[in-house]
Every structure is written in C-alpha cells, then in structure tokens.
Amino acid sequence: MSTTARWVIVTAPTDRGDDPRDQVVGALAALRNRYPDTVFRTAVLGGSGPAVTGVLDEAAAAGATEVVVVSAQTVLDRKIDSWFRRVIGHWLREHSGEQIPDVRIANPLSDTTNYADLLDAAVSSPTTPARTTTAPLTSPAWDEVPGFGRHVLVCRGPRCSARGGPETAQALDAALEARGLGDDDVLVTQTGCLFPCSQAPVVVVHPDNAWYAQLHADRVERLVDQHLVAGRPVTEWHGARRTSAILEP
C-alpha cells in the first residue's frame, strides 16, 4: 500500500467554528492539483467537526512523515494562536516515544507578504449589493423553547476537542438515535468552553445540574440509559466543583 508522506491540515478560523471543508473546497482542490503527492484535510480547533488531534491521528496511522498544520485565521487572534499551539503540543506529548510524523506549524495567513494584495483584490473586484430580501432573524419555528425534558451540553472547546469531545458527541448522537430519542426528549448542544478544562471531556445535563468529568465515548451508553432515560444521574462520574455561597442554603 502506497503512503503519502506529506499531509496539510487546514483548521477552521475560530475556536467555535464548524468544519471549514465546504468553504475551502475550491482552494483545496486547486492545491491538490498543484501538489498531487500531498494529502489536504480540514479540522477544527473547537466546535463541530473533526478535531485537529483526530486528523493528526489519521495522518500518523497512514504513515505520514510530515504534517503541516495551518490556521485559516486570516486576522491574527493571539488567543486562538495560543490554543492552536497548545493543542498540537498536547498531541505530541500524548504520542511521545511513538513513531509519528514531523509536525510543523505554518505561519499565520495574516503574516504573509501578500495579505495586503488579497485585501486589495477583494475590494477592487466586482462587489455584490447588500439586500433586504435575505431571510429574517426571526421565524415562527423559533418562537418557543423546544419541549425537551433534559438539555445536554457537550463541550467542544479546544481542550475538550483535543481530549475526546468529538468521539463523545458522536457516541451520544448515535445512542439517542438508537433509542428513538429526539430533540423533544433530549436536546443536545455542542458548546464552546464550559470552563473545567482539566476534566475533559466535559458533559453537563440540565436541569439536573449534573456536571460529568472524563465523559469519554465508552461511558455514553450508561449515561443515556441511567440518567437520560431512567432519570438517575451517574454520581460517581461527577466532576469536582467549587462550592458557591450564593447557591448554599
């Protein structure tokens, strides 16, 4: 089986974005034509979609010798840049001692010398008039809170996304679908950072105020059956939490 030695991973431009594949499909197709011996993939730092760490796993499993990771953030955000580097560093530490690719980080797109040319081209090219006929911000479908019994928040912040969040979210969707539970039974929301990052992946169930720590995919089936169906929180999986004088009786 042939191996493609070089991979390039393009990440979404924010820490709460979706997989940018559809938005950059044209650019990646052009690059594949220019560099037929390179695999181009997309990923997210946080949010919905394949995590950077998951795609790095795929590259390593495929036998890649070099992986270049580039953030699609065109205007430098130092917070995102910091998370970007920390997530990749975490992956390297997790695979210390293994045979893994040489992982390189590309310069931010905003640092390239032709960024001004890109802006110039955007504002100098033909433009499209703004319209009042776009879809409105309100709709009858959004008038009421859904009739769910429980609201499950699955953290997809950068750390949770790097430590099992994507797999947990996928397992939860599959388990609920297998039991015929829809949004009017259990409403699932993938969120940004929920704060106790060291407990990743974090999952919260409301209105029970149950915060689960290290809720990896292999724990999802029991969570669904015991808590979401039978109504009995799995208390031994609750994460440590700070007491609140406001909430104390």
PDB file of C-alpha atoms in Angstrom:
ATOM      1  CA  MET A   1       0.000   0.000   0.000  1.00  0.00           C
ATOM      2  CA  SER A   2       1.407   3.373  -1.004  1.00  0.00           C
ATOM      3  CA  THR A   3       1.893   6.061   1.607  1.00  0.00           C
ATOM      4  CA  THR A   4       1.547   9.796   1.098  1.00  0.00           C
ATOM      5  CA  ALA A   5       4.382  11.245   3.113  1.00  0.00           C
ATOM      6  CA  ARG A   6       3.147  14.827   3.499  1.00  0.00           C
ATOM      7  CA  TRP A   7      -0.174  15.984   4.938  1.00  0.00           C
ATOM      8  CA  VAL A   8      -1.505  19.518   5.296  1.00  0.00           C
ATOM      9  CA  ILE A   9      -4.250  20.209   7.844  1.00  0.00           C
ATOM     10  CA  VAL A  10      -6.247  23.430   7.450  1.00  0.00           C
ATOM     11  CA  THR A  11      -8.190  24.394  10.567  1.00  0.00           C
ATOM     12  CA  ALA A  12     -11.357  26.448  10.966  1.00  0.00           C
ATOM     13  CA  PRO A  13     -10.698  30.127  11.677  1.00  0.00           C
ATOM     14  CA  THR A  14     -12.228  30.224  15.173  1.00  0.00           C
ATOM     15  CA  ASP A  15     -12.334  28.055  18.294  1.00  0.00           C
ATOM     16  CA  ARG A  16     -16.100  27.555  17.930  1.00  0.00           C
ATOM     17  CA  GLY A  17     -16.332  27.043  14.185  1.00  0.00           C
ATOM     18  CA  ASP A  18     -17.671  24.259  12.024  1.00  0.00           C
ATOM     19  CA  ASP A  19     -15.606  22.095   9.730  1.00  0.00           C
ATOM     20  CA  PRO A  20     -14.419  24.538   7.022  1.00  0.00           C
ATOM     21  CA  ARG A  21     -14.309  21.832   4.333  1.00  0.00           C
ATOM     22  CA  ASP A  22     -17.223  23.202   2.308  1.00  0.00           C
ATOM     23  CA  GLN A  23     -15.895  26.774   2.481  1.00  0.00           C
ATOM     24  CA  VAL A  24     -12.398  25.895   1.267  1.00  0.00           C
ATOM     25  CA  VAL A  25     -13.237  23.042  -1.098  1.00  0.00           C
ATOM     26  CA  GLY A  26     -12.213  25.070  -4.147  1.00  0.00           C
ATOM     27  CA  ALA A  27      -8.908  26.151  -2.660  1.00  0.00           C
ATOM     28  CA  LEU A  28      -8.050  22.620  -1.534  1.00  0.00           C
ATOM     29  CA  ALA A  29      -8.914  21.211  -4.965  1.00  0.00           C
ATOM     30  CA  ALA A  30      -6.528  23.710  -6.574  1.00  0.00           C
ATOM     31  CA  LEU A  31      -3.788  22.818  -4.087  1.00  0.00           C
ATOM     32  CA  ARG A  32      -4.268  19.097  -4.678  1.00  0.00           C
ATOM     33  CA  ASN A  33      -3.694  19.728  -8.371  1.00  0.00           C
ATOM     34  CA  ARG A  34      -0.514  21.649  -7.595  1.00  0.00           C
ATOM     35  CA  TYR A  35       0.747  19.138  -5.026  1.00  0.00           C
ATOM     36  CA  PRO A  36      -0.627  15.717  -6.008  1.00  0.00           C
ATOM     37  CA  ASP A  37       1.653  13.964  -3.511  1.00  0.00           C
ATOM     38  CA  THR A  38       0.177  15.854  -0.530  1.00  0.00           C
ATOM     39  CA  VAL A  39      -2.969  14.985   1.431  1.00  0.00           C
ATOM     40  CA  PHE A  40      -5.046  18.063   2.303  1.00  0.00           C
ATOM     41  CA  ARG A  41      -7.512  17.792   5.171  1.00  0.00           C
ATOM     42  CA  THR A  42      -9.613  20.175   7.253  1.00  0.00           C
ATOM     43  CA  ALA A  43     -10.174  20.165  11.025  1.00  0.00           C
ATOM     44  CA  VAL A  44     -11.438  22.312  13.873  1.00  0.00           C
ATOM     45  CA  LEU A  45      -9.675  23.594  16.958  1.00  0.00           C
ATOM     46  CA  GLY A  46     -13.003  23.553  18.756  1.00  0.00           C
ATOM     47  CA  GLY A  47     -16.601  23.313  17.652  1.00  0.00           C
ATOM     48  CA  SER A  48     -18.376  20.852  15.370  1.00  0.00           C
ATOM     49  CA  GLY A  49     -16.250  18.742  13.107  1.00  0.00           C
ATOM     50  CA  PRO A  50     -13.107  16.591  13.167  1.00  0.00           C
ATOM     51  CA  ALA A  51     -10.649  17.815  15.780  1.00  0.00           C
ATOM     52  CA  VAL A  52      -7.054  18.666  14.910  1.00  0.00           C
ATOM     53  CA  THR A  53      -5.861  15.840  17.163  1.00  0.00           C
ATOM     54  CA  GLY A  54      -8.115  13.334  15.398  1.00  0.00           C
ATOM     55  CA  VAL A  55      -6.765  14.245  11.975  1.00  0.00           C
ATOM     56  CA  LEU A  56      -3.221  14.077  13.330  1.00  0.00           C
ATOM     57  CA  ASP A  57      -4.062  10.538  14.492  1.00  0.00           C
ATOM     58  CA  GLU A  58      -5.205   9.712  10.960  1.00  0.00           C
ATOM     59  CA  ALA A  59      -2.021  11.096   9.450  1.00  0.00           C
ATOM     60  CA  ALA A  60       0.125   9.079  11.845  1.00  0.00           C
ATOM     61  CA  ALA A  61      -1.868   5.909  11.153  1.00  0.00           C
ATOM     62  CA  ALA A  62      -1.465   6.488   7.408  1.00  0.00           C
ATOM     63  CA  GLY A  63       2.303   6.637   7.789  1.00  0.00           C
ATOM     64  CA  ALA A  64       2.762  10.324   7.007  1.00  0.00           C
ATOM     65  CA  THR A  65       6.283  11.570   7.662  1.00  0.00           C
ATOM     66  CA  GLU A  66       5.448  15.299   7.766  1.00  0.00           C
ATOM     67  CA  VAL A  67       2.293  17.184   8.723  1.00  0.00           C
ATOM     68  CA  VAL A  68       1.945  20.925   8.271  1.00  0.00           C
ATOM     69  CA  VAL A  69      -0.886  22.491  10.276  1.00  0.00           C
ATOM     70  CA  VAL A  70      -2.135  25.891   9.162  1.00  0.00           C
ATOM     71  CA  SER A  71      -4.731  28.038  10.865  1.00  0.00           C
ATOM     72  CA  ALA A  72      -7.247  29.557   8.457  1.00  0.00           C
ATOM     73  CA  GLN A  73      -7.493  32.594  10.742  1.00  0.00           C
ATOM     74  CA  THR A  74      -6.707  35.428   8.351  1.00  0.00           C
ATOM     75  CA  VAL A  75      -6.573  38.122  11.044  1.00  0.00           C
ATOM     76  CA  LEU A  76      -4.246  37.081  13.843  1.00  0.00           C
ATOM     77  CA  ASP A  77      -6.037  36.250  17.092  1.00  0.00           C
ATOM     78  CA  ARG A  78      -3.393  35.672  19.751  1.00  0.00           C
ATOM     79  CA  LYS A  79      -5.793  33.678  21.926  1.00  0.00           C
ATOM     80  CA  ILE A  80      -6.602  31.280  19.094  1.00  0.00           C
ATOM     81  CA  ASP A  81      -2.950  31.095  18.099  1.00  0.00           C
ATOM     82  CA  SER A  82      -2.044  30.103  21.658  1.00  0.00           C
ATOM     83  CA  TRP A  83      -4.700  27.379  21.771  1.00  0.00           C
ATOM     84  CA  PHE A  84      -3.626  26.191  18.348  1.00  0.00           C
ATOM     85  CA  ARG A  85      -0.079  25.584  19.550  1.00  0.00           C
ATOM     86  CA  ARG A  86      -1.143  24.107  22.908  1.00  0.00           C
ATOM     87  CA  VAL A  87      -3.440  21.543  21.311  1.00  0.00           C
ATOM     88  CA  ILE A  88      -0.709  20.381  18.942  1.00  0.00           C
ATOM     89  CA  GLY A  89       1.774  20.256  21.830  1.00  0.00           C
ATOM     90  CA  HIS A  90      -0.694  18.107  23.782  1.00  0.00           C
ATOM     91  CA  TRP A  91      -0.921  15.671  20.889  1.00  0.00           C
ATOM     92  CA  LEU A  92       2.860  15.428  20.658  1.00  0.00           C
ATOM     93  CA  ARG A  93       3.148  14.702  24.397  1.00  0.00           C
ATOM     94  CA  GLU A  94       0.415  12.056  24.196  1.00  0.00           C
ATOM     95  CA  HIS A  95       2.404  10.283  21.473  1.00  0.00           C
ATOM     96  CA  SER A  96       5.860  10.710  22.979  1.00  0.00           C
ATOM     97  CA  GLY A  97       8.058   7.739  22.149  1.00  0.00           C
ATOM     98  CA  GLU A  98       5.903   6.625  19.222  1.00  0.00           C
ATOM     99  CA  GLN A  99       6.790   6.804  15.560  1.00  0.00           C
ATOM    100  CA  ILE A 100       4.875   9.892  14.492  1.00  0.00           C
ATOM    101  CA  PRO A 101       5.179  12.475  11.713  1.00  0.00           C
ATOM    102  CA  ASP A 102       7.259  15.604  11.980  1.00  0.00           C
ATOM    103  CA  VAL A 103       4.533  18.128  12.829  1.00  0.00           C
ATOM    104  CA  ARG A 104       5.153  21.674  11.623  1.00  0.00           C
ATOM    105  CA  ILE A 105       3.087  24.841  12.188  1.00  0.00           C
ATOM    106  CA  ALA A 106       2.673  27.198   9.244  1.00  0.00           C
ATOM    107  CA  ASN A 107       2.927  30.957   9.656  1.00  0.00           C
ATOM    108  CA  PRO A 108      -0.393  32.746  10.250  1.00  0.00           C
ATOM    109  CA  LEU A 109      -2.015  33.788   6.992  1.00  0.00           C
ATOM    110  CA  SER A 110      -2.060  37.371   8.252  1.00  0.00           C
ATOM    111  CA  ASP A 111       1.738  37.366   8.338  1.00  0.00           C
ATOM    112  CA  THR A 112       2.174  36.658   4.633  1.00  0.00           C
ATOM    113  CA  THR A 113       3.517  39.441   2.460  1.00  0.00           C
ATOM    114  CA  ASN A 114       0.615  39.157   0.009  1.00  0.00           C
ATOM    115  CA  TYR A 115      -2.133  39.711   2.622  1.00  0.00           C
ATOM    116  CA  ALA A 116      -2.492  43.328   1.507  1.00  0.00           C
ATOM    117  CA  ASP A 117      -2.811  42.083  -2.084  1.00  0.00           C
ATOM    118  CA  LEU A 118      -5.596  39.715  -1.023  1.00  0.00           C
ATOM    119  CA  LEU A 119      -7.483  42.585   0.616  1.00  0.00           C
ATOM    120  CA  ASP A 120      -6.866  44.792  -2.392  1.00  0.00           C
ATOM    121  CA  ALA A 121      -8.234  42.127  -4.715  1.00  0.00           C
ATOM    122  CA  ALA A 122     -11.335  41.696  -2.551  1.00  0.00           C
ATOM    123  CA  VAL A 123     -12.281  45.367  -2.515  1.00  0.00           C
ATOM    124  CA  SER A 124     -11.213  46.075  -6.101  1.00  0.00           C
ATOM    125  CA  SER A 125     -13.084  43.176  -7.664  1.00  0.00           C
ATOM    126  CA  PRO A 126     -16.798  43.383  -8.601  1.00  0.00           C
ATOM    127  CA  THR A 127     -18.948  43.572  -5.474  1.00  0.00           C
ATOM    128  CA  THR A 128     -22.472  42.380  -4.682  1.00  0.00           C
ATOM    129  CA  PRO A 129     -25.164  44.754  -3.408  1.00  0.00           C
ATOM    130  CA  ALA A 130     -26.473  44.085   0.087  1.00  0.00           C
ATOM    131  CA  ARG A 131     -30.152  43.093   0.048  1.00  0.00           C
ATOM    132  CA  THR A 132     -33.191  43.489   2.259  1.00  0.00           C
ATOM    133  CA  THR A 133     -34.610  40.225   0.905  1.00  0.00           C
ATOM    134  CA  THR A 134     -32.377  37.980   2.974  1.00  0.00           C
ATOM    135  CA  ALA A 135     -34.018  35.600   5.457  1.00  0.00           C
ATOM    136  CA  PRO A 136     -35.174  37.409   8.611  1.00  0.00           C
ATOM    137  CA  LEU A 137     -33.635  36.908  12.044  1.00  0.00           C
ATOM    138  CA  THR A 138     -36.943  35.622  13.439  1.00  0.00           C
ATOM    139  CA  SER A 139     -39.239  32.771  12.421  1.00  0.00           C
ATOM    140  CA  PRO A 140     -42.374  31.097  13.831  1.00  0.00           C
ATOM    141  CA  ALA A 141     -40.241  27.956  14.176  1.00  0.00           C
ATOM    142  CA  TRP A 142     -38.107  29.785  16.728  1.00  0.00           C
ATOM    143  CA  ASP A 143     -40.892  31.262  18.856  1.00  0.00           C
ATOM    144  CA  GLU A 144     -40.903  28.614  21.574  1.00  0.00           C
ATOM    145  CA  VAL A 145     -38.381  26.740  23.670  1.00  0.00           C
ATOM    146  CA  PRO A 146     -38.322  23.106  22.470  1.00  0.00           C
ATOM    147  CA  GLY A 147     -40.259  20.677  24.645  1.00  0.00           C
ATOM    148  CA  PHE A 148     -37.280  18.668  25.824  1.00  0.00           C
ATOM    149  CA  GLY A 149     -37.021  17.057  29.240  1.00  0.00           C
ATOM    150  CA  ARG A 150     -33.256  17.393  29.561  1.00  0.00           C
ATOM    151  CA  HIS A 151     -30.646  19.599  27.927  1.00  0.00           C
ATOM    152  CA  VAL A 152     -27.220  18.027  27.402  1.00  0.00           C
ATOM    153  CA  LEU A 153     -24.253  20.324  26.821  1.00  0.00           C
ATOM    154  CA  VAL A 154     -21.241  18.674  25.203  1.00  0.00           C
ATOM    155  CA  CYS A 155     -18.123  20.807  25.482  1.00  0.00           C
ATOM    156  CA  ARG A 156     -16.291  21.303  22.209  1.00  0.00           C
ATOM    157  CA  GLY A 157     -13.804  23.889  23.434  1.00  0.00           C
ATOM    158  CA  PRO A 158     -10.198  23.408  22.330  1.00  0.00           C
ATOM    159  CA  ARG A 159      -9.108  21.212  25.239  1.00  0.00           C
ATOM    160  CA  CYS A 160     -12.208  19.013  25.242  1.00  0.00           C
ATOM    161  CA  SER A 161     -11.992  18.699  21.464  1.00  0.00           C
ATOM    162  CA  ALA A 162      -8.394  17.544  21.831  1.00  0.00           C
ATOM    163  CA  ARG A 163      -9.242  15.050  24.581  1.00  0.00           C
ATOM    164  CA  GLY A 164     -12.218  13.060  23.354  1.00  0.00           C
ATOM    165  CA  GLY A 165     -15.038  15.560  22.868  1.00  0.00           C
ATOM    166  CA  PRO A 166     -15.716  14.702  19.196  1.00  0.00           C
ATOM    167  CA  GLU A 167     -15.997  10.989  19.941  1.00  0.00           C
ATOM    168  CA  THR A 168     -18.288  11.674  22.917  1.00  0.00           C
ATOM    169  CA  ALA A 169     -20.574  13.858  20.806  1.00  0.00           C
ATOM    170  CA  GLN A 170     -20.770  11.218  18.067  1.00  0.00           C
ATOM    171  CA  ALA A 171     -21.467   8.424  20.551  1.00  0.00           C
ATOM    172  CA  LEU A 172     -24.200  10.481  22.233  1.00  0.00           C
ATOM    173  CA  ASP A 173     -25.951  11.217  18.932  1.00  0.00           C
ATOM    174  CA  ALA A 174     -25.811   7.526  17.995  1.00  0.00           C
ATOM    175  CA  ALA A 175     -27.079   6.328  21.387  1.00  0.00           C
ATOM    176  CA  LEU A 176     -30.025   8.738  21.395  1.00  0.00           C
ATOM    177  CA  GLU A 177     -30.945   7.852  17.823  1.00  0.00           C
ATOM    178  CA  ALA A 178     -30.805   4.135  18.640  1.00  0.00           C
ATOM    179  CA  ARG A 179     -33.334   4.700  21.436  1.00  0.00           C
ATOM    180  CA  GLY A 180     -35.604   6.883  19.358  1.00  0.00           C
ATOM    181  CA  LEU A 181     -34.938   9.995  21.446  1.00  0.00           C
ATOM    182  CA  GLY A 182     -35.178  13.286  19.571  1.00  0.00           C
ATOM    183  CA  ASP A 183     -34.910  16.974  20.424  1.00  0.00           C
ATOM    184  CA  ASP A 184     -38.274  16.946  22.194  1.00  0.00           C
ATOM    185  CA  ASP A 185     -36.882  14.308  24.574  1.00  0.00           C
ATOM    186  CA  VAL A 186     -33.228  15.265  24.956  1.00  0.00           C
ATOM    187  CA  LEU A 187     -31.830  18.439  23.412  1.00  0.00           C
ATOM    188  CA  VAL A 188     -28.098  18.172  22.722  1.00  0.00           C
ATOM    189  CA  THR A 189     -25.971  21.280  22.214  1.00  0.00           C
ATOM    190  CA  GLN A 190     -22.278  21.310  21.386  1.00  0.00           C
ATOM    191  CA  THR A 191     -20.817  24.325  23.161  1.00  0.00           C
ATOM    192  CA  GLY A 192     -17.671  26.361  23.476  1.00  0.00           C
ATOM    193  CA  CYS A 193     -15.537  26.053  26.599  1.00  0.00           C
ATOM    194  CA  LEU A 194     -17.517  25.125  29.730  1.00  0.00           C
ATOM    195  CA  PHE A 195     -14.533  26.031  31.964  1.00  0.00           C
ATOM    196  CA  PRO A 196     -13.335  22.922  33.944  1.00  0.00           C
ATOM    197  CA  CYS A 197     -10.962  22.005  31.104  1.00  0.00           C
ATOM    198  CA  SER A 198      -8.859  19.628  33.218  1.00  0.00           C
ATOM    199  CA  GLN A 199     -11.927  17.377  33.484  1.00  0.00           C
ATOM    200  CA  ALA A 200     -12.191  16.990  29.709  1.00  0.00           C
ATOM    201  CA  PRO A 201     -14.274  15.851  28.004  1.00  0.00           C
ATOM    202  CA  VAL A 202     -16.967  17.691  29.960  1.00  0.00           C
ATOM    203  CA  VAL A 203     -20.697  16.984  29.582  1.00  0.00           C
ATOM    204  CA  VAL A 204     -23.442  18.795  31.511  1.00  0.00           C
ATOM    205  CA  VAL A 205     -27.053  17.690  31.965  1.00  0.00           C
ATOM    206  CA  HIS A 206     -29.681  20.264  32.902  1.00  0.00           C
ATOM    207  CA  PRO A 207     -31.988  20.858  34.718  1.00  0.00           C
ATOM    208  CA  ASP A 208     -30.268  18.286  36.953  1.00  0.00           C
ATOM    209  CA  ASN A 209     -27.142  20.457  37.276  1.00  0.00           C
ATOM    210  CA  ALA A 210     -25.047  17.328  36.711  1.00  0.00           C
ATOM    211  CA  TRP A 211     -21.521  18.024  35.515  1.00  0.00           C
ATOM    212  CA  TYR A 212     -19.706  14.965  34.210  1.00  0.00           C
ATOM    213  CA  ALA A 213     -15.912  14.711  34.047  1.00  0.00           C
ATOM    214  CA  GLN A 214     -13.911  12.488  31.687  1.00  0.00           C
ATOM    215  CA  LEU A 215     -17.142  11.550  29.915  1.00  0.00           C
ATOM    216  CA  HIS A 216     -15.453   9.576  27.156  1.00  0.00           C
ATOM    217  CA  ALA A 217     -17.355   7.776  24.432  1.00  0.00           C
ATOM    218  CA  ASP A 218     -17.270   4.448  26.247  1.00  0.00           C
ATOM    219  CA  ARG A 219     -19.328   5.958  29.085  1.00  0.00           C
ATOM    220  CA  VAL A 220     -22.087   7.350  26.902  1.00  0.00           C
ATOM    221  CA  GLU A 221     -24.333   4.267  26.772  1.00  0.00           C
ATOM    222  CA  ARG A 222     -24.611   4.127  30.559  1.00  0.00           C
ATOM    223  CA  LEU A 223     -25.150   7.892  30.787  1.00  0.00           C
ATOM    224  CA  VAL A 224     -28.043   7.683  28.355  1.00  0.00           C
ATOM    225  CA  ASP A 225     -29.710   4.649  29.919  1.00  0.00           C
ATOM    226  CA  GLN A 226     -29.225   5.531  33.569  1.00  0.00           C
ATOM    227  CA  HIS A 227     -29.528   9.312  33.546  1.00  0.00           C
ATOM    228  CA  LEU A 228     -31.326  10.455  30.410  1.00  0.00           C
ATOM    229  CA  VAL A 229     -33.796   7.540  30.297  1.00  0.00           C
ATOM    230  CA  ALA A 230     -34.133   6.339  33.899  1.00  0.00           C
ATOM    231  CA  GLY A 231     -33.509   9.728  35.498  1.00  0.00           C
ATOM    232  CA  ARG A 232     -30.723   8.596  37.850  1.00  0.00           C
ATOM    233  CA  PRO A 233     -27.521  10.654  37.480  1.00  0.00           C
ATOM    234  CA  VAL A 234     -24.272   8.671  37.460  1.00  0.00           C
ATOM    235  CA  THR A 235     -22.926  10.451  40.517  1.00  0.00           C
ATOM    236  CA  GLU A 236     -19.540   8.706  40.572  1.00  0.00           C
ATOM    237  CA  TRP A 237     -18.699  10.408  37.292  1.00  0.00           C
ATOM    238  CA  HIS A 238     -19.492  13.902  38.513  1.00  0.00           C
ATOM    239  CA  GLY A 239     -16.517  16.246  38.386  1.00  0.00           C
ATOM    240  CA  ALA A 240     -15.111  18.134  41.346  1.00  0.00           C
ATOM    241  CA  ARG A 241     -16.748  21.522  41.705  1.00  0.00           C
ATOM    242  CA  ARG A 242     -16.245  24.641  43.756  1.00  0.00           C
ATOM    243  CA  THR A 243     -18.854  25.452  46.379  1.00  0.00           C
ATOM    244  CA  SER A 244     -20.892  28.590  45.894  1.00  0.00           C
ATOM    245  CA  ALA A 245     -22.004  30.792  48.754  1.00  0.00           C
ATOM    246  CA  ILE A 246     -24.814  32.059  46.538  1.00  0.00           C
ATOM    247  CA  LEU A 247     -26.224  28.584  45.993  1.00  0.00           C
ATOM    248  CA  GLU A 248     -25.725  27.295  49.531  1.00  0.00           C
ATOM    249  CA  PRO A 249     -28.963  27.061  51.574  1.00  0.00           C
TER     250      PRO A 249
END
